[in-house]
XYZ file of C-alpha atoms in Angstrom:
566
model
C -26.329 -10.084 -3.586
C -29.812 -9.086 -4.020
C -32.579 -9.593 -1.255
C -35.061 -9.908 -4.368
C -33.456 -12.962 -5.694
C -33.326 -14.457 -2.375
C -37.097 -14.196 -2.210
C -38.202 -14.775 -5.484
C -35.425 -17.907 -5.305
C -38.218 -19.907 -3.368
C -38.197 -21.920 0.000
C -35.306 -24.279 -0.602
C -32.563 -22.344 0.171
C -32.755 -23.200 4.193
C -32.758 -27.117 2.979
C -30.042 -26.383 0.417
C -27.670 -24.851 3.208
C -28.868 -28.126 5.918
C -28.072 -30.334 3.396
C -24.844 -29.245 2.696
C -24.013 -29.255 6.544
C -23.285 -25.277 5.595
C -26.024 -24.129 8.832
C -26.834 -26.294 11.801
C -30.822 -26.872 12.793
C -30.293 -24.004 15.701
C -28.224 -21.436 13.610
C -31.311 -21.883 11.202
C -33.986 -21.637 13.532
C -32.270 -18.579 14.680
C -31.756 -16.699 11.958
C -35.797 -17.438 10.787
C -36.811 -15.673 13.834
C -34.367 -12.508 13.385
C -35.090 -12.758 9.708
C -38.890 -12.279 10.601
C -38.641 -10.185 13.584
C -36.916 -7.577 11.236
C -38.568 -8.428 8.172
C -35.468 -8.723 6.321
C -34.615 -11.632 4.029
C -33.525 -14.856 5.347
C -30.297 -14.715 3.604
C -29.545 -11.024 4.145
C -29.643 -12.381 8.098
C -27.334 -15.474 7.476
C -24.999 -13.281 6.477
C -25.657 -11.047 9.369
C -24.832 -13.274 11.618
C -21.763 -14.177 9.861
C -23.205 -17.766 9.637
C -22.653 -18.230 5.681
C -20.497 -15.526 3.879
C -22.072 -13.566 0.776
C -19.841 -15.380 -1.973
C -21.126 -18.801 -0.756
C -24.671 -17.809 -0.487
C -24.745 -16.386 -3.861
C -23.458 -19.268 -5.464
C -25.831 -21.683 -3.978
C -28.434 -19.271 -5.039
C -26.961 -19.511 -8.671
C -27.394 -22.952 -8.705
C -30.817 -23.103 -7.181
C -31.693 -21.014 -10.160
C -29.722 -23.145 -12.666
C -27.104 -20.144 -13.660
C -23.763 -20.041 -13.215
C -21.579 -18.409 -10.400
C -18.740 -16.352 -11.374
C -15.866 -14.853 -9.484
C -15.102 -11.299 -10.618
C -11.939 -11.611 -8.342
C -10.280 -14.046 -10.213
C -12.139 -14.097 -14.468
C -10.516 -11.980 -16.763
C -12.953 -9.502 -18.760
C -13.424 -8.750 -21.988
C -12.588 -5.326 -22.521
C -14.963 -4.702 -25.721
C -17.769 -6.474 -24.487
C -17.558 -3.855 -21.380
C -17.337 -1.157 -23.938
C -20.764 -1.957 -25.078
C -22.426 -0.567 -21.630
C -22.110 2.570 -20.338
C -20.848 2.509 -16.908
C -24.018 4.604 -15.773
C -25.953 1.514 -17.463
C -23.717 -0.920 -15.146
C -23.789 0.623 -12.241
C -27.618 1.418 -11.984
C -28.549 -2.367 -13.029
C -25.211 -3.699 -10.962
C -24.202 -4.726 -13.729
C -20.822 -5.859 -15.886
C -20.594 -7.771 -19.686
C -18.193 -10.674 -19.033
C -17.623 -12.104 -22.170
C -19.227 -13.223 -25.707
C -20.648 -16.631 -25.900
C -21.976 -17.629 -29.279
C -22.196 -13.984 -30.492
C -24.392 -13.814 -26.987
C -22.973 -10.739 -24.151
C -22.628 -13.205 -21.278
C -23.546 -10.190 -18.246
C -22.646 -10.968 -14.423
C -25.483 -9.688 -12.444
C -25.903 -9.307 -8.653
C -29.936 -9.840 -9.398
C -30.220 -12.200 -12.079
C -33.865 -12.381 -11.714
C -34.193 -8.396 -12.150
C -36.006 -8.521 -16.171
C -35.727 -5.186 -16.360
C -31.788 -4.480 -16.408
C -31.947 -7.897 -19.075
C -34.238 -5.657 -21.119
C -32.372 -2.297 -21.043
C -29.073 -4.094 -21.848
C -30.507 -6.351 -24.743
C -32.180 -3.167 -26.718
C -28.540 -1.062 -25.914
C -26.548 -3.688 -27.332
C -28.554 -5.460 -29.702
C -27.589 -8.693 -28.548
C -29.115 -11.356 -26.731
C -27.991 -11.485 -23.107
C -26.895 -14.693 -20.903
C -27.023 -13.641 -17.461
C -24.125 -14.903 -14.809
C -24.386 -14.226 -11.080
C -22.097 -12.578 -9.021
C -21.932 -10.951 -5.227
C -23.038 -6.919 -5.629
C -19.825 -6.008 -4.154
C -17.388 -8.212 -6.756
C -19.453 -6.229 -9.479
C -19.274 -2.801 -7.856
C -15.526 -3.376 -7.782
C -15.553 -4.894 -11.108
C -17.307 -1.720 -12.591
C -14.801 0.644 -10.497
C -11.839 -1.818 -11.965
C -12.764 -1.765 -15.406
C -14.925 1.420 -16.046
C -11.467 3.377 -15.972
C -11.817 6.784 -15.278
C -9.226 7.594 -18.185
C -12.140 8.931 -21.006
C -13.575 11.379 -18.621
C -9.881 12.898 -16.768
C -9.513 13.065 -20.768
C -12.622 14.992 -21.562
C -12.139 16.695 -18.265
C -8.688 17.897 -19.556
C -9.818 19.176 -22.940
C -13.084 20.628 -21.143
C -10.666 22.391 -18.894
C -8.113 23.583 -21.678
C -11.038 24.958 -23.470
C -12.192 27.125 -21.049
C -8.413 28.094 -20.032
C -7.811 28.429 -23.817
C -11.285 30.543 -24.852
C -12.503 32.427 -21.806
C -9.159 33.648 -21.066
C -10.359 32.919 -17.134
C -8.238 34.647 -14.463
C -6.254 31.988 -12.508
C -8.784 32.060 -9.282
C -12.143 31.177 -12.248
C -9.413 28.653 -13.506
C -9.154 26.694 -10.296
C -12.587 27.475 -9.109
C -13.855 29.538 -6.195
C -15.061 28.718 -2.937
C -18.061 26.371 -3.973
C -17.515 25.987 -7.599
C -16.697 22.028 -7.015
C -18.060 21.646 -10.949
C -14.957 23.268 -12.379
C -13.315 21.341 -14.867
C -9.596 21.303 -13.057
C -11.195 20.580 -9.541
C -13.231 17.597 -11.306
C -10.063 16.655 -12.948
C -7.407 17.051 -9.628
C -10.505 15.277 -7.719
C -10.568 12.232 -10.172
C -6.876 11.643 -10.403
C -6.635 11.704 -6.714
C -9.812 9.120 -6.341
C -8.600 6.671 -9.163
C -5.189 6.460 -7.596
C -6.906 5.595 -4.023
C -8.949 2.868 -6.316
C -5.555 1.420 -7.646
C -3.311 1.547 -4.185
C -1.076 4.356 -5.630
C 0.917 5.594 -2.815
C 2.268 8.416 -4.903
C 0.868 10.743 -7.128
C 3.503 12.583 -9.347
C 2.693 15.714 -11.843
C 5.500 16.275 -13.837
C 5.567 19.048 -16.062
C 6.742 18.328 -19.503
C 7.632 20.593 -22.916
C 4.167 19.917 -24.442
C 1.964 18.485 -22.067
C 1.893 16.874 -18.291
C 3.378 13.460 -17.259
C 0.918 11.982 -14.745
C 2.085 8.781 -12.845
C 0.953 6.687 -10.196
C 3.494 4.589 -7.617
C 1.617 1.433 -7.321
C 3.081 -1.370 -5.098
C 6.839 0.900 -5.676
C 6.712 0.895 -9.291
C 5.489 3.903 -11.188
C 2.932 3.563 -14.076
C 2.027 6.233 -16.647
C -1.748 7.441 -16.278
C -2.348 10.026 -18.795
C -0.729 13.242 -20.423
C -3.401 16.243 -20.096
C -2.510 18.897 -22.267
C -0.008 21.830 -21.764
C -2.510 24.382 -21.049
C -4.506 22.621 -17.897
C -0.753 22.706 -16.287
C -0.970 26.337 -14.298
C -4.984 25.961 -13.237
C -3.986 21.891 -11.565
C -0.993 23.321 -9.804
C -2.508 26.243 -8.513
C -5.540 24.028 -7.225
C -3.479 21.197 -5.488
C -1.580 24.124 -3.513
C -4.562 25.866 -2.550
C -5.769 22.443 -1.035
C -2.520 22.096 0.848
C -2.502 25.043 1.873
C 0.959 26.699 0.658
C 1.903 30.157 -0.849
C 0.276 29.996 -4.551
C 2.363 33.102 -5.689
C 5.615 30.904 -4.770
C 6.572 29.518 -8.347
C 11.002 29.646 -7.706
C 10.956 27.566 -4.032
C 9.869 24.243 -3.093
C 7.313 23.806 -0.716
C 5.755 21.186 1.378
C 2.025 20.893 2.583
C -0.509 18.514 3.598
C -4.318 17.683 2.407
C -6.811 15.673 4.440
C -10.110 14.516 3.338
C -12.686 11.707 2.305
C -12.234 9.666 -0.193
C -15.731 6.818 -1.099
C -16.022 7.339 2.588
C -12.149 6.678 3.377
C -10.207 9.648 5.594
C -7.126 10.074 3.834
C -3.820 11.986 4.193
C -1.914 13.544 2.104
C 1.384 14.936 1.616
C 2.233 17.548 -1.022
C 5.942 18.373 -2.359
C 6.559 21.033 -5.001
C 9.785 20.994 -6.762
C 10.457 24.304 -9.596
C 11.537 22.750 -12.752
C 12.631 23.684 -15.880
C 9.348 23.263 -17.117
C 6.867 24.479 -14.323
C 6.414 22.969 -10.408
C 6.586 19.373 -10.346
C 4.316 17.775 -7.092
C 4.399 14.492 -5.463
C 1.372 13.682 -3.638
C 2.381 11.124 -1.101
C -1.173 8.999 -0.062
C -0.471 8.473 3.523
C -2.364 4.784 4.513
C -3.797 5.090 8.113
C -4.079 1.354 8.171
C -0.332 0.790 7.735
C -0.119 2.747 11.519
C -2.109 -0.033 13.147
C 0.120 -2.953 11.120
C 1.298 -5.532 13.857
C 5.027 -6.499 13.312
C 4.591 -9.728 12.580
C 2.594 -8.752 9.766
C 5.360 -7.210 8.034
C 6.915 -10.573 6.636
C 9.626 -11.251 9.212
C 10.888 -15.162 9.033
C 10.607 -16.811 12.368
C 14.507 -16.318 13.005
C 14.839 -12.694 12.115
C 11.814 -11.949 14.131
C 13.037 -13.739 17.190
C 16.018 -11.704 16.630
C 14.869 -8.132 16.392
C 12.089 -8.571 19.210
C 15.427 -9.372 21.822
C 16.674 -6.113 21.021
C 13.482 -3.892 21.303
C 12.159 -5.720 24.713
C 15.333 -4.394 26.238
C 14.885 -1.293 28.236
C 17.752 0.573 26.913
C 19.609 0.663 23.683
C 19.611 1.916 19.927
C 17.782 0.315 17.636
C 19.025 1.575 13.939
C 16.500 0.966 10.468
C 18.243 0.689 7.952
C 17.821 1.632 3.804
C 16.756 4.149 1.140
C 13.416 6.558 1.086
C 10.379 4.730 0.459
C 11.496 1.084 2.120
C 9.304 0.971 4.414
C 11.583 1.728 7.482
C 9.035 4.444 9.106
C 6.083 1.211 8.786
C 8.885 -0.653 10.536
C 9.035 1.447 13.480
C 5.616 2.331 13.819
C 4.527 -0.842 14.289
C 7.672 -1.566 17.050
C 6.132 1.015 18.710
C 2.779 -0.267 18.705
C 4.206 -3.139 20.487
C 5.853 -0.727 23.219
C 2.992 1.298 23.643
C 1.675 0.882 26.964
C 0.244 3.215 29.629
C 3.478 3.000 32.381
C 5.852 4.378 29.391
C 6.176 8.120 28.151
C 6.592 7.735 24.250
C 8.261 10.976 22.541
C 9.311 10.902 18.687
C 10.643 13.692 16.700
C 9.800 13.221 13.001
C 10.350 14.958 9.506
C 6.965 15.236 9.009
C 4.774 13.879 11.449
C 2.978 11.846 8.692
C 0.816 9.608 10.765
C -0.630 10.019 14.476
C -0.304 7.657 17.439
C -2.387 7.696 20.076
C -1.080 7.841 23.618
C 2.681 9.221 21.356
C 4.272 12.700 21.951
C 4.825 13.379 18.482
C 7.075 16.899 17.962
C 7.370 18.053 14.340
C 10.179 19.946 13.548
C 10.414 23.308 12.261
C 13.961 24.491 10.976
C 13.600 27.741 10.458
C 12.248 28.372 13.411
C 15.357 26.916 14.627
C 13.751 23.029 15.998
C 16.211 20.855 14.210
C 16.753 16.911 15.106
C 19.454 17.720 17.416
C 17.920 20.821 19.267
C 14.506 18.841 19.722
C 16.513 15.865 20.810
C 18.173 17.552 23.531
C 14.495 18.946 24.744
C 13.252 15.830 24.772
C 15.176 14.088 27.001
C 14.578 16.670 29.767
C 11.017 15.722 29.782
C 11.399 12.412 30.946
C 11.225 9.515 28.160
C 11.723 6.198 28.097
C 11.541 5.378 24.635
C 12.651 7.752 21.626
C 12.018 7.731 18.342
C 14.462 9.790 15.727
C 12.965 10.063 12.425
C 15.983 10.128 10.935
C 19.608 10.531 11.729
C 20.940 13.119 8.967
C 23.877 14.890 11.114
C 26.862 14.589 13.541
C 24.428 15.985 15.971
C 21.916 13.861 16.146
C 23.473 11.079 16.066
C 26.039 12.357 18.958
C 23.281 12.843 21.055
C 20.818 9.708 20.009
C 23.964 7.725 21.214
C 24.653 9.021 24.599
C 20.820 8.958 25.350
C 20.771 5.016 24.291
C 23.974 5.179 26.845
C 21.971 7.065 29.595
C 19.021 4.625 30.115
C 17.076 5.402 27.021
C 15.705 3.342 24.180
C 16.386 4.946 21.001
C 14.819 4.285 18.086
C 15.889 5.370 14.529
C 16.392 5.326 11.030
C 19.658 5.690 8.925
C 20.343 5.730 4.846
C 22.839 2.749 4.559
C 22.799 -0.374 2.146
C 22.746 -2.780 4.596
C 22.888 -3.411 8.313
C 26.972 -3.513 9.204
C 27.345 -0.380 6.978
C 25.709 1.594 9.646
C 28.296 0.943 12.285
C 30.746 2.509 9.728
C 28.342 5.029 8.993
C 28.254 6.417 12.234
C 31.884 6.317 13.051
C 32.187 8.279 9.617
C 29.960 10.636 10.969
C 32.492 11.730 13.537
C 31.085 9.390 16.720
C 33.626 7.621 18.837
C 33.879 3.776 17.778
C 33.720 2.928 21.197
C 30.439 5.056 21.902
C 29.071 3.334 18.713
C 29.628 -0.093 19.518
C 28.677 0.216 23.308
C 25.051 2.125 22.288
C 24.349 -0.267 19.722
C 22.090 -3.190 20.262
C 20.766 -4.145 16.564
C 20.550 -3.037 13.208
C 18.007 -4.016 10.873
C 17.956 -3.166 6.935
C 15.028 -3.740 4.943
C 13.960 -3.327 1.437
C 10.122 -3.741 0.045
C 8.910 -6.276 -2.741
C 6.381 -7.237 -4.750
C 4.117 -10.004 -3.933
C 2.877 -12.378 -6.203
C -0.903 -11.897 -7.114
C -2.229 -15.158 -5.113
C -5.221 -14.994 -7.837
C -3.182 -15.846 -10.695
C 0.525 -17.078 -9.538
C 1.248 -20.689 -11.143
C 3.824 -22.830 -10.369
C 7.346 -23.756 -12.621
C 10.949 -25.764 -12.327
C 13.127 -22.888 -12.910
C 16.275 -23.625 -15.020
C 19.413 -24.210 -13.811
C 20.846 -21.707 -15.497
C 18.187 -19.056 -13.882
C 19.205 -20.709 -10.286
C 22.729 -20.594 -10.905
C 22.637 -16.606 -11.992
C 20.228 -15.973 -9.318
C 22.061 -17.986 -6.487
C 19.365 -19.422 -5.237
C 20.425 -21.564 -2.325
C 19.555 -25.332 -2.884
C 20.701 -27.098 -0.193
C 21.796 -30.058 -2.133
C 18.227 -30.562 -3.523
C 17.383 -30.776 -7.147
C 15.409 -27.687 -8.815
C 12.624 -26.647 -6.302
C 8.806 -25.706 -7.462
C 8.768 -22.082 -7.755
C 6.354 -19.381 -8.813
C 5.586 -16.947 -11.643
C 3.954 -13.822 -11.700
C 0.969 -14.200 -14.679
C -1.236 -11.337 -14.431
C -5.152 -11.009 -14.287
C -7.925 -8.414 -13.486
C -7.272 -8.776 -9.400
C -3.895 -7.041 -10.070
C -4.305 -5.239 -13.385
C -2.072 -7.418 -15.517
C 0.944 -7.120 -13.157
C 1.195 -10.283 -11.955
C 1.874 -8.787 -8.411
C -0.504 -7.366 -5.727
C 0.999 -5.967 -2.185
C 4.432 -5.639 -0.929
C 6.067 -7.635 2.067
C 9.388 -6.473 3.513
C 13.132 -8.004 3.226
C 15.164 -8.452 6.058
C 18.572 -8.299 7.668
C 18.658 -8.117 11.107
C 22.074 -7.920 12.720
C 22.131 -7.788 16.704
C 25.833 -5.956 17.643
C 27.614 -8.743 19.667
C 30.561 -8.687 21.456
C 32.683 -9.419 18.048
C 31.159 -6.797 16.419
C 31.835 -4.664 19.005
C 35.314 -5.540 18.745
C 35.628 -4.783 15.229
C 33.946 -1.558 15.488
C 36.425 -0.342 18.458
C 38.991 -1.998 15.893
C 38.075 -0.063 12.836
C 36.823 -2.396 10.534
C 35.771 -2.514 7.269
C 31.860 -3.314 6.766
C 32.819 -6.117 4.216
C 34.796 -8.057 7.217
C 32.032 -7.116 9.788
C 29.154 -8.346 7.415
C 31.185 -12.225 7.225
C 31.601 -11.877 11.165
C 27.531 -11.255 10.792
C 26.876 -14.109 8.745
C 29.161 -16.499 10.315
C 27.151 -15.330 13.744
C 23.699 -16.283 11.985
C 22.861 -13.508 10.024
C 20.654 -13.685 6.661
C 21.379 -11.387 3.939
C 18.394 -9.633 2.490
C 19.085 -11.296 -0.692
C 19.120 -14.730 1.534
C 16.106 -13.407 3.278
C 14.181 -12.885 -0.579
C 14.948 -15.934 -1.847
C 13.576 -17.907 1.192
C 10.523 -15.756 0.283
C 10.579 -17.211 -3.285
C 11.100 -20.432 -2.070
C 7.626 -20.113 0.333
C 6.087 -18.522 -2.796
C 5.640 -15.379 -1.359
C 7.448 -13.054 -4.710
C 9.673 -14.575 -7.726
C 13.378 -14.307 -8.290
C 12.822 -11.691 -10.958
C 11.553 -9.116 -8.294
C 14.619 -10.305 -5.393
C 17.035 -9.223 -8.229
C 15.009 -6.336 -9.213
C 15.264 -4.583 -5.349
C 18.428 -6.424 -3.807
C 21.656 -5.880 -5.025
């Protein structure tokens, strides 16, 4: 929102806001005296002091003017009237073509009243212009949505072949020296890493390929091509990403594993770097490690009320092993990071041992381990609990070892925390026994399982509502409970979630507390099949149950349950 349009909007804007019982007499009064005190604009102050929010006051303002309001959020955008402004053009005017009206470019404007940027846009185009009003910030993020950076990583490629191609650069020139930020591969590695922060990629993967590079993008777990620079940039981008994570350049036959930090549109980021030799140069997966995921409460992560209730007996208990269960990238480490948040209090000592440290905890011992210099799971397990813990956290649970030892500390007063590769939650009592550990150490050290998987949530912006078929309920199993066929929801797709239909993930659940039967069946030698009906019989919800009574809420659609649950 602009604070010229606010003044140039006239005096009615404090009787628009009364009338519409949107500001009381005092808040008013109030925010008059501020406003003047720091000679700011009255409605730059309202929203100060959090008394009307931007969106609202910009709309009000649109209609005090006679225009219309649009929301960026939820219109879709025509992509050639945007092609008819530069994004330079956009962003200095804040700025963004909408639509055509009438053979008119329809432009969404944070200043409407600013003549200028009307001027400049109607001699670039050639057409008249019908101005819209929008917040600044929907347009800045409309310009950063739209305005892909595809062209110039393109032109940056080419610009950087070229120079790889002509000048014949030595590899150091080719990936820029200390202070050369304006060469073309650190401009290109720079803008692939920024546009994936700007789309919520949480990997970045560089595959090598016969005739060019693959570059992809992990966006709410799905991966999505980006672009395919040529051949010839593929040395100077791999030599520049492990020079900012700090591994052994010269190292082309070995994997390797590093770590970048730094700022991102003013964001601190993490992030971790794989290399993997292929047949056709070093593949790397840049893992973007979200800070604000550490500081996720639990019940944010999309537990029912049941399964919550559940889970929170077994981690309130002062001793114990708590096991998260399912594959890489399921959001199990989330899982127990934000447990831990919950048990992280001044009167406890905290110690995890992790495979990488990826994220810090304040007021955690965090150990990282280091195999060949000989500090495995198991040997930094057994060092641990000399120093005095009472809660552990395992990063993983990958050998006889570790999980000997995990158990007999959840057996000596400890509570263990830790994750486990399993299917679902009574596999891992089988698991462990597999794994060489006594039944009846397993089922006594075992308070509760939990498996999880991650989905896609509906974008709330453009979901809409259907009556499924019964044929798509029958193949789906969705449980009716003898009612006919329930409203559900679609994914659609809009600007807010780049045509995907879904935006954010929420987690599955299957949370399986080891009672006395299970403990019985464990000693026993069961199969997981007959422990999992004991489970359900007890209470349990499958994850599949668990999904669908997220598609019933409207959380994600059946298409996505069936897409990540088995």
């Amino acid at each position: 929102m602009s604070v010229s349009t606010q003044v140039r909007a006239g005096g009615q804007l404090d009787q628009l806001l009364l009338a519409r019982g949107l500001l009381s007499d005092e808040q008013l009064t109030e925010a008059r005296e501020t406003a003047q005190q720091k000679g700011r604009s009255l409605g730059r102050v309202l929203i100060e002091l959090g008394y009307v929010t931007e969106a609202g006051l910009v709309a009000i303002l649109a209609e005090q003017l006679g225009l219309e309001f649009i929301d960026l959020g939820d219109a879709s955008l025509d992509a050639s009237a945007i092609a008819l402004v530069p994004e330079a053009t956009a962003r200095r005017h804040s700025c963004i073509p909408v639509r055509f009206e009438d053979d008119k470019l329809v432009l969404a404007m944070a200043d409407p009243a600013n003549v200028v940027a009307v001027d400049d846009i109607r001699a670039l185009t050639k057409r008249d212009v019908v101005t819209v009003v929008a917040t600044k910030v929907d347009v800045q993020g409309a310009i950063s949505r739209y305005y892909r950076l595809d062209s110039a990583a393109e032109s940056l490629a080419e610009e950087a072949a070229a120079a790889t191609d002509a000048e014949q650069k030595s590899l150091e020139e080719a990936v820029g020296s200390a202070g050369a930020e304006d060469a073309p591969i650190i401009k290109l590695v720079n803008l692939l890493i920024t546009q994936a922060v700007n789309d919520r990629a949480s990997d970045i993967h560089i595959e090598p390929q016969e005739r060019d590079v693959l570059v992809r993008y992990r966006v709410d777990g799905v991966l999505h091509e980006v672009m395919r620079p040529p051949k010839s940039v593929q040395a100077g981008m791999t030599s520049r990403l492990k020079i900012m994570a700090d591994v052994n350049i010269a190292e082309r036959r070995l994997p390797q594993d590093g770590r970048i930090s730094l700022t991102v549109q003013g964001k601190q980021i993490d992030i971790r770097v794989a290399t993997l030799p292929t047949v056709h140069g070093e593949k790397i997966v840049m893992r973007i490690l979200d800070k604000s995921s550490v500081l996720l409460r639990l019940s944010d992560l999309g537990f029912l009320p049941g399964n919550y209730e559940r889970f929170e007996k077994s981690f309130v208990k002062p001793y114990g092993e708590i096991l998260v269960t399912g594959p890489t990238g399921s959001g199990k480490s989330t899982t127990l990071y934000a447990t831990l948040n919950i048990l992280n209090k001044p009167d406890r000592n905290i110690i995890t041992v992790e495979d990488p440290v990826e994220y810090r905890l304040p007021g955690v011992n965090q150990v990282q381990t280091h195999p060949k210099a000989g500090l495995t799971f198991a040997s930094a397990l057994r060092s641990i609990l000399r120093a005095d813990p009472d809660i552990v956290l395992i990063g993983e649970i990958r050998d006889r070892e570790t999980a000997q030892i995990s158990t007999e500390a959840a057996l000596t007063g400890h509570l263990v925390l830790s994750t486990l590769h399993t299917n679902d939650a009574p596999s891992a009592l089988t698991r462990l026994v597999e794994m060489g550990i006594e039944p009846y150490l397993v089922s006594s050290a075992l308070d509760c399982i939990l498996a999880q998987r991650l989905a896609r949530k509906l974008c709330e912006k453009c979901k809409e509502p259907y009556l499924p078929t019964e044929e798509e309920l029958h193949s789906s199993a969705f449980p009716l409970r003898g009612e006919e066929a329930p409203k559900l929801f679609q994914a659609v797709g809009c600007a807010a979630c780049a045509g995907t239909g879904y935006k954010g993930r929420m987690a599955l659940h299957e949370v399986m507390p080891v009672t006395e039967e299970l403990e019985k069946l464990t000693v026993e030698g069961a199969s997981s099949e007959v422990m999992k009906k004991v489970a359900i019989e007890q209470g349990m919800l499958t994850l599949r149950e668990d999904g669908m009574e997220k598609v019933r809420m409207g959380h994600t659609s059946i298409q996505e349950i069936l897409r990540v649950v088995v």
